[in-house]
PDB file of C-alpha atoms in Angstrom:
ATOM      1  CA  UNK A   1       0.000   0.000   0.000  1.00  0.00           C
ATOM      2  CA  UNK A   2       1.301   3.466  -0.906  1.00  0.00           C
ATOM      3  CA  UNK A   3       1.656   6.267   1.631  1.00  0.00           C
ATOM      4  CA  UNK A   4      -1.240   8.087  -0.043  1.00  0.00           C
ATOM      5  CA  UNK A   5      -3.585   5.086   0.114  1.00  0.00           C
ATOM      6  CA  UNK A   6      -2.547   4.369   3.698  1.00  0.00           C
ATOM      7  CA  UNK A   7      -3.437   7.922   4.685  1.00  0.00           C
ATOM      8  CA  UNK A   8      -6.925   7.578   3.243  1.00  0.00           C
ATOM      9  CA  UNK A   9      -7.440   4.265   5.046  1.00  0.00           C
ATOM     10  CA  UNK A  10      -6.297   5.644   8.403  1.00  0.00           C
ATOM     11  CA  UNK A  11      -8.477   8.707   8.033  1.00  0.00           C
ATOM     12  CA  UNK A  12     -11.452   6.433   7.457  1.00  0.00           C
ATOM     13  CA  UNK A  13     -10.639   3.920  10.187  1.00  0.00           C
ATOM     14  CA  UNK A  14      -9.162   5.990  13.009  1.00  0.00           C
ATOM     15  CA  UNK A  15     -10.771   9.409  12.922  1.00  0.00           C
ATOM     16  CA  UNK A  16     -13.619   9.833  15.389  1.00  0.00           C
ATOM     17  CA  UNK A  17     -16.943  10.417  13.649  1.00  0.00           C
ATOM     18  CA  UNK A  18     -19.447  13.108  14.645  1.00  0.00           C
ATOM     19  CA  UNK A  19     -22.027  10.654  15.976  1.00  0.00           C
ATOM     20  CA  UNK A  20     -21.930   7.472  18.013  1.00  0.00           C
ATOM     21  CA  UNK A  21     -19.758   6.124  20.830  1.00  0.00           C
ATOM     22  CA  UNK A  22     -16.119   6.919  19.960  1.00  0.00           C
ATOM     23  CA  UNK A  23     -14.637   3.761  21.497  1.00  0.00           C
ATOM     24  CA  UNK A  24     -17.396   1.277  20.714  1.00  0.00           C
ATOM     25  CA  UNK A  25     -16.114  -1.656  18.695  1.00  0.00           C
ATOM     26  CA  UNK A  26     -12.550  -0.347  18.502  1.00  0.00           C
ATOM     27  CA  UNK A  27      -9.821  -2.909  19.143  1.00  0.00           C
ATOM     28  CA  UNK A  28      -6.589  -1.811  20.773  1.00  0.00           C
ATOM     29  CA  UNK A  29      -4.611  -4.390  18.770  1.00  0.00           C
ATOM     30  CA  UNK A  30      -6.149  -3.547  15.390  1.00  0.00           C
ATOM     31  CA  UNK A  31      -3.905  -2.634  12.429  1.00  0.00           C
ATOM     32  CA  UNK A  32      -6.064  -1.037   9.715  1.00  0.00           C
ATOM     33  CA  UNK A  33      -4.123  -0.232   6.585  1.00  0.00           C
ATOM     34  CA  UNK A  34      -0.989  -2.216   7.449  1.00  0.00           C
ATOM     35  CA  UNK A  35      -0.623  -5.543   9.239  1.00  0.00           C
ATOM     36  CA  UNK A  36       3.019  -6.139   8.273  1.00  0.00           C
ATOM     37  CA  UNK A  37       5.579  -4.905  10.822  1.00  0.00           C
ATOM     38  CA  UNK A  38       8.430  -4.831   8.295  1.00  0.00           C
ATOM     39  CA  UNK A  39       6.368  -2.875   5.783  1.00  0.00           C
ATOM     40  CA  UNK A  40       5.296  -0.533   8.567  1.00  0.00           C
ATOM     41  CA  UNK A  41       8.953   0.197   9.328  1.00  0.00           C
ATOM     42  CA  UNK A  42       9.595   1.233   5.734  1.00  0.00           C
ATOM     43  CA  UNK A  43       6.502   3.437   5.684  1.00  0.00           C
ATOM     44  CA  UNK A  44       7.513   5.013   8.981  1.00  0.00           C
ATOM     45  CA  UNK A  45      10.881   5.969   7.521  1.00  0.00           C
ATOM     46  CA  UNK A  46       9.155   7.522   4.511  1.00  0.00           C
ATOM     47  CA  UNK A  47       6.904   9.508   6.821  1.00  0.00           C
ATOM     48  CA  UNK A  48       9.864  10.734   8.867  1.00  0.00           C
ATOM     49  CA  UNK A  49      11.393  12.108   5.680  1.00  0.00           C
ATOM     50  CA  UNK A  50       8.112  13.878   4.893  1.00  0.00           C
ATOM     51  CA  UNK A  51       7.925  15.301   8.416  1.00  0.00           C
ATOM     52  CA  UNK A  52      11.459  16.656   8.225  1.00  0.00           C
ATOM     53  CA  UNK A  53      10.876  18.388   4.897  1.00  0.00           C
ATOM     54  CA  UNK A  54       7.444  19.794   5.748  1.00  0.00           C
ATOM     55  CA  UNK A  55       8.454  21.041   9.182  1.00  0.00           C
ATOM     56  CA  UNK A  56      11.395  22.870   7.622  1.00  0.00           C
ATOM     57  CA  UNK A  57       8.988  24.623   5.251  1.00  0.00           C
ATOM     58  CA  UNK A  58       6.558  25.421   8.081  1.00  0.00           C
ATOM     59  CA  UNK A  59       9.376  26.945  10.114  1.00  0.00           C
ATOM     60  CA  UNK A  60      10.639  28.984   7.161  1.00  0.00           C
ATOM     61  CA  UNK A  61       7.134  30.162   6.261  1.00  0.00           C
ATOM     62  CA  UNK A  62       6.569  31.244   9.888  1.00  0.00           C
ATOM     63  CA  UNK A  63       2.857  31.991   9.453  1.00  0.00           C
ATOM     64  CA  UNK A  64       1.083  28.921  10.820  1.00  0.00           C
ATOM     65  CA  UNK A  65       1.717  26.259  13.444  1.00  0.00           C
ATOM     66  CA  UNK A  66       0.891  22.680  14.403  1.00  0.00           C
ATOM     67  CA  UNK A  67      -0.250  21.289  17.750  1.00  0.00           C
ATOM     68  CA  UNK A  68      -0.175  17.530  18.382  1.00  0.00           C
ATOM     69  CA  UNK A  69      -2.013  16.335  21.520  1.00  0.00           C
ATOM     70  CA  UNK A  70      -1.251  12.875  22.928  1.00  0.00           C
ATOM     71  CA  UNK A  71      -3.597  11.390  25.516  1.00  0.00           C
ATOM     72  CA  UNK A  72      -3.924   7.881  26.909  1.00  0.00           C
ATOM     73  CA  UNK A  73      -3.760   5.725  29.987  1.00  0.00           C
ATOM     74  CA  UNK A  74      -0.415   5.101  31.678  1.00  0.00           C
ATOM     75  CA  UNK A  75       1.968   3.025  29.493  1.00  0.00           C
ATOM     76  CA  UNK A  76      -0.105   3.690  26.360  1.00  0.00           C
ATOM     77  CA  UNK A  77       3.019   5.036  24.663  1.00  0.00           C
ATOM     78  CA  UNK A  78       2.904   8.832  24.687  1.00  0.00           C
ATOM     79  CA  UNK A  79       6.660   9.105  25.280  1.00  0.00           C
ATOM     80  CA  UNK A  80       7.360   6.369  22.756  1.00  0.00           C
ATOM     81  CA  UNK A  81       5.283   8.073  20.080  1.00  0.00           C
ATOM     82  CA  UNK A  82       7.283  11.275  20.538  1.00  0.00           C
ATOM     83  CA  UNK A  83      10.564   9.369  20.453  1.00  0.00           C
ATOM     84  CA  UNK A  84       9.798   7.193  17.422  1.00  0.00           C
ATOM     85  CA  UNK A  85       6.959   8.649  15.341  1.00  0.00           C
ATOM     86  CA  UNK A  86       7.849  12.337  15.647  1.00  0.00           C
ATOM     87  CA  UNK A  87      11.610  12.131  16.058  1.00  0.00           C
ATOM     88  CA  UNK A  88      12.208  13.658  12.611  1.00  0.00           C
ATOM     89  CA  UNK A  89      11.150  17.113  13.784  1.00  0.00           C
ATOM     90  CA  UNK A  90      14.019  19.588  14.207  1.00  0.00           C
ATOM     91  CA  UNK A  91      14.186  20.721  17.870  1.00  0.00           C
ATOM     92  CA  UNK A  92      14.866  24.275  16.674  1.00  0.00           C
ATOM     93  CA  UNK A  93      11.252  24.497  15.534  1.00  0.00           C
ATOM     94  CA  UNK A  94       9.594  21.887  17.725  1.00  0.00           C
ATOM     95  CA  UNK A  95       9.122  21.254  21.425  1.00  0.00           C
ATOM     96  CA  UNK A  96       7.379  18.665  23.566  1.00  0.00           C
ATOM     97  CA  UNK A  97       5.666  19.657  26.789  1.00  0.00           C
ATOM     98  CA  UNK A  98       4.527  17.221  29.483  1.00  0.00           C
ATOM     99  CA  UNK A  99       1.684  18.346  31.711  1.00  0.00           C
ATOM    100  CA  UNK A 100       1.837  17.071  35.261  1.00  0.00           C
ATOM    101  CA  UNK A 101       0.015  18.037  38.426  1.00  0.00           C
ATOM    102  CA  UNK A 102      -0.684  21.806  38.287  1.00  0.00           C
ATOM    103  CA  UNK A 103       1.572  23.995  40.403  1.00  0.00           C
ATOM    104  CA  UNK A 104       0.215  26.338  43.037  1.00  0.00           C
ATOM    105  CA  UNK A 105       0.532  29.241  40.603  1.00  0.00           C
ATOM    106  CA  UNK A 106      -1.269  27.302  37.870  1.00  0.00           C
ATOM    107  CA  UNK A 107      -4.078  26.351  40.227  1.00  0.00           C
ATOM    108  CA  UNK A 108      -4.610  30.013  41.041  1.00  0.00           C
ATOM    109  CA  UNK A 109      -5.648  30.637  37.409  1.00  0.00           C
ATOM    110  CA  UNK A 110      -8.338  29.107  35.198  1.00  0.00           C
ATOM    111  CA  UNK A 111      -7.575  25.593  33.952  1.00  0.00           C
ATOM    112  CA  UNK A 112      -6.543  26.752  30.471  1.00  0.00           C
ATOM    113  CA  UNK A 113      -4.072  29.381  31.706  1.00  0.00           C
ATOM    114  CA  UNK A 114      -1.089  27.031  31.771  1.00  0.00           C
ATOM    115  CA  UNK A 115      -1.997  25.703  28.322  1.00  0.00           C
ATOM    116  CA  UNK A 116      -2.002  29.176  26.799  1.00  0.00           C
ATOM    117  CA  UNK A 117       1.596  29.643  27.959  1.00  0.00           C
ATOM    118  CA  UNK A 118       2.944  26.866  25.732  1.00  0.00           C
ATOM    119  CA  UNK A 119       0.819  26.810  22.569  1.00  0.00           C
ATOM    120  CA  UNK A 120       2.976  26.925  19.424  1.00  0.00           C
ATOM    121  CA  UNK A 121       3.955  30.237  17.908  1.00  0.00           C
ATOM    122  CA  UNK A 122       3.960  30.834  14.156  1.00  0.00           C
ATOM    123  CA  UNK A 123       6.341  28.415  12.469  1.00  0.00           C
ATOM    124  CA  UNK A 124       6.455  26.022  15.418  1.00  0.00           C
ATOM    125  CA  UNK A 125       5.326  22.471  16.142  1.00  0.00           C
ATOM    126  CA  UNK A 126       4.254  21.696  19.703  1.00  0.00           C
ATOM    127  CA  UNK A 127       3.622  18.222  21.094  1.00  0.00           C
ATOM    128  CA  UNK A 128       1.587  17.920  24.284  1.00  0.00           C
ATOM    129  CA  UNK A 129       2.189  14.836  26.423  1.00  0.00           C
ATOM    130  CA  UNK A 130      -1.136  14.983  28.269  1.00  0.00           C
ATOM    131  CA  UNK A 131      -2.914  18.318  27.975  1.00  0.00           C
ATOM    132  CA  UNK A 132      -5.918  20.451  28.900  1.00  0.00           C
ATOM    133  CA  UNK A 133      -7.967  17.259  28.678  1.00  0.00           C
ATOM    134  CA  UNK A 134      -6.654  16.186  32.070  1.00  0.00           C
ATOM    135  CA  UNK A 135      -9.206  18.636  33.469  1.00  0.00           C
ATOM    136  CA  UNK A 136     -12.079  16.499  32.173  1.00  0.00           C
ATOM    137  CA  UNK A 137     -10.308  13.188  32.787  1.00  0.00           C
ATOM    138  CA  UNK A 138      -8.268  12.906  35.997  1.00  0.00           C
ATOM    139  CA  UNK A 139     -10.121  15.817  37.558  1.00  0.00           C
ATOM    140  CA  UNK A 140     -13.434  14.140  36.781  1.00  0.00           C
ATOM    141  CA  UNK A 141     -12.548  10.587  37.818  1.00  0.00           C
ATOM    142  CA  UNK A 142     -10.839  11.611  41.055  1.00  0.00           C
ATOM    143  CA  UNK A 143     -13.555  14.152  41.830  1.00  0.00           C
ATOM    144  CA  UNK A 144     -11.080  17.002  42.324  1.00  0.00           C
ATOM    145  CA  UNK A 145     -13.779  19.540  41.462  1.00  0.00           C
ATOM    146  CA  UNK A 146     -17.589  19.277  41.430  1.00  0.00           C
ATOM    147  CA  UNK A 147     -19.354  17.909  38.362  1.00  0.00           C
ATOM    148  CA  UNK A 148     -20.882  21.346  37.753  1.00  0.00           C
ATOM    149  CA  UNK A 149     -17.339  22.677  37.260  1.00  0.00           C
ATOM    150  CA  UNK A 150     -15.726  20.040  35.035  1.00  0.00           C
ATOM    151  CA  UNK A 151     -18.843  19.538  32.908  1.00  0.00           C
ATOM    152  CA  UNK A 152     -18.606  23.157  31.691  1.00  0.00           C
ATOM    153  CA  UNK A 153     -15.058  22.646  30.513  1.00  0.00           C
ATOM    154  CA  UNK A 154     -15.944  20.773  27.314  1.00  0.00           C
ATOM    155  CA  UNK A 155     -17.388  23.943  25.809  1.00  0.00           C
ATOM    156  CA  UNK A 156     -14.414  25.970  27.033  1.00  0.00           C
ATOM    157  CA  UNK A 157     -12.023  23.496  25.396  1.00  0.00           C
ATOM    158  CA  UNK A 158     -13.890  23.622  22.085  1.00  0.00           C
ATOM    159  CA  UNK A 159     -13.804  27.421  22.125  1.00  0.00           C
ATOM    160  CA  UNK A 160     -10.091  27.426  23.000  1.00  0.00           C
ATOM    161  CA  UNK A 161      -9.210  25.032  20.176  1.00  0.00           C
ATOM    162  CA  UNK A 162     -11.358  27.009  17.761  1.00  0.00           C
ATOM    163  CA  UNK A 163      -9.408  30.133  18.696  1.00  0.00           C
ATOM    164  CA  UNK A 164      -6.154  28.297  17.954  1.00  0.00           C
ATOM    165  CA  UNK A 165      -7.484  27.192  14.571  1.00  0.00           C
ATOM    166  CA  UNK A 166      -8.588  30.743  13.738  1.00  0.00           C
ATOM    167  CA  UNK A 167      -5.040  31.896  14.476  1.00  0.00           C
ATOM    168  CA  UNK A 168      -3.602  29.403  12.004  1.00  0.00           C
ATOM    169  CA  UNK A 169      -2.807  26.451  14.274  1.00  0.00           C
ATOM    170  CA  UNK A 170      -3.678  22.987  12.998  1.00  0.00           C
ATOM    171  CA  UNK A 171      -4.745  20.853  15.970  1.00  0.00           C
ATOM    172  CA  UNK A 172      -4.467  17.044  15.897  1.00  0.00           C
ATOM    173  CA  UNK A 173      -5.510  14.966  18.905  1.00  0.00           C
ATOM    174  CA  UNK A 174      -4.584  11.328  19.443  1.00  0.00           C
ATOM    175  CA  UNK A 175      -6.036   8.946  22.009  1.00  0.00           C
ATOM    176  CA  UNK A 176      -3.631   6.031  22.398  1.00  0.00           C
ATOM    177  CA  UNK A 177      -5.991   3.101  22.886  1.00  0.00           C
ATOM    178  CA  UNK A 178      -4.359   0.364  24.964  1.00  0.00           C
ATOM    179  CA  UNK A 179      -5.982  -2.728  26.483  1.00  0.00           C
ATOM    180  CA  UNK A 180      -5.991  -3.409  30.195  1.00  0.00           C
ATOM    181  CA  UNK A 181      -4.081  -6.645  29.559  1.00  0.00           C
ATOM    182  CA  UNK A 182      -1.344  -4.892  27.576  1.00  0.00           C
ATOM    183  CA  UNK A 183      -1.048  -2.228  30.263  1.00  0.00           C
ATOM    184  CA  UNK A 184      -0.497  -4.964  32.847  1.00  0.00           C
ATOM    185  CA  UNK A 185       2.378  -6.389  30.801  1.00  0.00           C
ATOM    186  CA  UNK A 186       4.011  -2.988  30.421  1.00  0.00           C
ATOM    187  CA  UNK A 187       3.658  -2.164  34.111  1.00  0.00           C
ATOM    188  CA  UNK A 188       5.207  -5.511  35.010  1.00  0.00           C
ATOM    189  CA  UNK A 189       8.082  -4.749  32.621  1.00  0.00           C
ATOM    190  CA  UNK A 190       8.748  -1.588  34.605  1.00  0.00           C
ATOM    191  CA  UNK A 191       8.631  -3.475  37.886  1.00  0.00           C
ATOM    192  CA  UNK A 192      11.051  -6.156  36.660  1.00  0.00           C
ATOM    193  CA  UNK A 193      13.572  -3.822  34.979  1.00  0.00           C
ATOM    194  CA  UNK A 194      15.661  -1.652  37.367  1.00  0.00           C
ATOM    195  CA  UNK A 195      16.329   0.742  34.480  1.00  0.00           C
ATOM    196  CA  UNK A 196      12.580   1.437  34.307  1.00  0.00           C
ATOM    197  CA  UNK A 197      11.870   1.730  38.027  1.00  0.00           C
ATOM    198  CA  UNK A 198      11.968   5.517  37.760  1.00  0.00           C
ATOM    199  CA  UNK A 199       8.944   5.377  35.441  1.00  0.00           C
ATOM    200  CA  UNK A 200       6.797   3.426  37.894  1.00  0.00           C
ATOM    201  CA  UNK A 201       4.344   5.216  40.188  1.00  0.00           C
ATOM    202  CA  UNK A 202       2.028   3.706  42.756  1.00  0.00           C
ATOM    203  CA  UNK A 203      -0.559   6.111  41.388  1.00  0.00           C
ATOM    204  CA  UNK A 204      -0.520   4.129  38.130  1.00  0.00           C
ATOM    205  CA  UNK A 205      -2.104   1.219  39.988  1.00  0.00           C
ATOM    206  CA  UNK A 206      -4.733   3.462  41.534  1.00  0.00           C
ATOM    207  CA  UNK A 207      -5.687   4.742  38.087  1.00  0.00           C
ATOM    208  CA  UNK A 208      -5.730   1.158  36.787  1.00  0.00           C
ATOM    209  CA  UNK A 209      -8.282   0.235  39.445  1.00  0.00           C
ATOM    210  CA  UNK A 210     -10.549   2.916  37.958  1.00  0.00           C
ATOM    211  CA  UNK A 211     -10.163   1.660  34.402  1.00  0.00           C
ATOM    212  CA  UNK A 212     -13.861   1.723  33.539  1.00  0.00           C
ATOM    213  CA  UNK A 213     -14.273   5.221  34.971  1.00  0.00           C
ATOM    214  CA  UNK A 214     -11.368   6.542  32.917  1.00  0.00           C
ATOM    215  CA  UNK A 215     -12.690   4.831  29.806  1.00  0.00           C
ATOM    216  CA  UNK A 216     -16.059   6.545  30.293  1.00  0.00           C
ATOM    217  CA  UNK A 217     -14.324   9.905  30.813  1.00  0.00           C
ATOM    218  CA  UNK A 218     -12.244   9.448  27.663  1.00  0.00           C
ATOM    219  CA  UNK A 219     -15.296   8.420  25.669  1.00  0.00           C
ATOM    220  CA  UNK A 220     -17.116  11.601  26.702  1.00  0.00           C
ATOM    221  CA  UNK A 221     -14.094  13.796  25.941  1.00  0.00           C
ATOM    222  CA  UNK A 222     -13.690  12.245  22.492  1.00  0.00           C
ATOM    223  CA  UNK A 223     -17.387  12.652  21.736  1.00  0.00           C
ATOM    224  CA  UNK A 224     -17.896  16.160  23.084  1.00  0.00           C
ATOM    225  CA  UNK A 225     -14.634  17.703  21.879  1.00  0.00           C
ATOM    226  CA  UNK A 226     -14.363  16.174  18.427  1.00  0.00           C
ATOM    227  CA  UNK A 227     -14.665  19.067  15.993  1.00  0.00           C
ATOM    228  CA  UNK A 228     -13.856  19.841  12.384  1.00  0.00           C
ATOM    229  CA  UNK A 229     -11.106  22.203  13.548  1.00  0.00           C
ATOM    230  CA  UNK A 230      -9.615  19.854  16.163  1.00  0.00           C
ATOM    231  CA  UNK A 231     -10.390  16.202  15.344  1.00  0.00           C
ATOM    232  CA  UNK A 232      -9.710  13.185  17.539  1.00  0.00           C
ATOM    233  CA  UNK A 233      -8.075  10.004  16.281  1.00  0.00           C
ATOM    234  CA  UNK A 234      -8.219   6.713  18.195  1.00  0.00           C
ATOM    235  CA  UNK A 235      -4.863   4.980  17.713  1.00  0.00           C
ATOM    236  CA  UNK A 236      -4.667   1.237  18.445  1.00  0.00           C
ATOM    237  CA  UNK A 237      -1.646   1.193  20.757  1.00  0.00           C
ATOM    238  CA  UNK A 238      -1.085  -2.402  21.813  1.00  0.00           C
ATOM    239  CA  UNK A 239       1.366  -2.789  18.934  1.00  0.00           C
ATOM    240  CA  UNK A 240       3.969  -0.061  19.250  1.00  0.00           C
ATOM    241  CA  UNK A 241       5.087  -0.333  15.641  1.00  0.00           C
ATOM    242  CA  UNK A 242       1.554   0.326  14.427  1.00  0.00           C
ATOM    243  CA  UNK A 243       1.039   3.210  16.850  1.00  0.00           C
ATOM    244  CA  UNK A 244       4.140   4.943  15.489  1.00  0.00           C
ATOM    245  CA  UNK A 245       3.184   4.374  11.862  1.00  0.00           C
ATOM    246  CA  UNK A 246      -0.370   5.663  12.310  1.00  0.00           C
ATOM    247  CA  UNK A 247       0.642   8.843  14.140  1.00  0.00           C
ATOM    248  CA  UNK A 248       3.468   9.647  11.726  1.00  0.00           C
ATOM    249  CA  UNK A 249       1.143   9.134   8.770  1.00  0.00           C
ATOM    250  CA  UNK A 250      -1.678  11.324  10.077  1.00  0.00           C
ATOM    251  CA  UNK A 251       0.668  14.140  11.116  1.00  0.00           C
ATOM    252  CA  UNK A 252       2.594  14.089   7.821  1.00  0.00           C
ATOM    253  CA  UNK A 253      -0.658  14.102   5.837  1.00  0.00           C
ATOM    254  CA  UNK A 254      -1.932  17.077   7.856  1.00  0.00           C
ATOM    255  CA  UNK A 255       1.254  19.017   7.153  1.00  0.00           C
ATOM    256  CA  UNK A 256       0.936  18.229   3.458  1.00  0.00           C
ATOM    257  CA  UNK A 257      -2.608  19.591   3.468  1.00  0.00           C
ATOM    258  CA  UNK A 258      -1.287  22.749   5.141  1.00  0.00           C
ATOM    259  CA  UNK A 259       1.150  22.989   2.214  1.00  0.00           C
ATOM    260  CA  UNK A 260       3.692  25.312   3.879  1.00  0.00           C
ATOM    261  CA  UNK A 261       5.874  27.282   1.499  1.00  0.00           C
ATOM    262  CA  UNK A 262       9.340  28.698   1.981  1.00  0.00           C
ATOM    263  CA  UNK A 263       9.487  32.473   1.408  1.00  0.00           C
ATOM    264  CA  UNK A 264      10.056  33.560  -2.184  1.00  0.00           C
ATOM    265  CA  UNK A 265      13.495  35.141  -2.334  1.00  0.00           C
ATOM    266  CA  UNK A 266      15.225  36.326  -5.510  1.00  0.00           C
ATOM    267  CA  UNK A 267      18.991  36.082  -5.421  1.00  0.00           C
ATOM    268  CA  UNK A 268      21.468  37.568  -7.877  1.00  0.00           C
ATOM    269  CA  UNK A 269      23.252  34.250  -8.328  1.00  0.00           C
ATOM    270  CA  UNK A 270      26.035  35.432 -10.694  1.00  0.00           C
ATOM    271  CA  UNK A 271      26.946  38.303  -8.379  1.00  0.00           C
ATOM    272  CA  UNK A 272      26.998  36.031  -5.337  1.00  0.00           C
ATOM    273  CA  UNK A 273      29.093  33.451  -7.155  1.00  0.00           C
ATOM    274  CA  UNK A 274      31.682  36.156  -7.881  1.00  0.00           C
ATOM    275  CA  UNK A 275      31.750  37.210  -4.240  1.00  0.00           C
ATOM    276  CA  UNK A 276      32.186  33.582  -3.226  1.00  0.00           C
ATOM    277  CA  UNK A 277      34.970  32.937  -5.748  1.00  0.00           C
ATOM    278  CA  UNK A 278      38.161  31.511  -4.200  1.00  0.00           C
TER     279      UNK A 278
END
């Protein structure tokens, strides 16, 4: 399958539709468009080349920007997706930001205040590892604020993302869909490998015990904040190689649709060649 055909298949299979339950019937080990790991590796390399070229043009154009949002349960592969699928981006025009527990200063402002501080400027690519959606996910499940508070945030998020789009920011949102069984295996891998102990938190187990509650919260977020200007994609994440291929493909296709152009500059080549003569 060509890169172009793969993009069309992923758009059809993985993009959340306007109606229906976003996670109903979706398998976390599915591989629509490519079920061959070796072929996926070749396609991933092709996408990395596309990402490198298109990001360079976006940076040179310096008029628009791209925001990639990664959400998912613990061990779903947010870090891995950044490291493998999006590694082609030049750090000079790209940054990744991980959102943890809000600081005291951040809590003294509205929930979107800290997000506004790190949205991409013109010419930049920003990757959010977790995001403003934590305020309708963790905050909801752990009952950190009343329902009357978090339930109003869906509309605020849609308005915020619409504002970004109006300013020229393309917003892509990925839910990394992992099974409870696969999460168990990955958590055990952290427990058994001393090199991964630093990644393990007791809180991961507490969140795991609320699996169904988190799934319901994610389903609502995907349904209520899936818009034409900031679409959600559900990425089957049990197979890491497929996760990386799907994300790289969707992001590269979005950049191609943006069609960034380097500034038109006319150089007097003969004169410059004379000045550069040995």
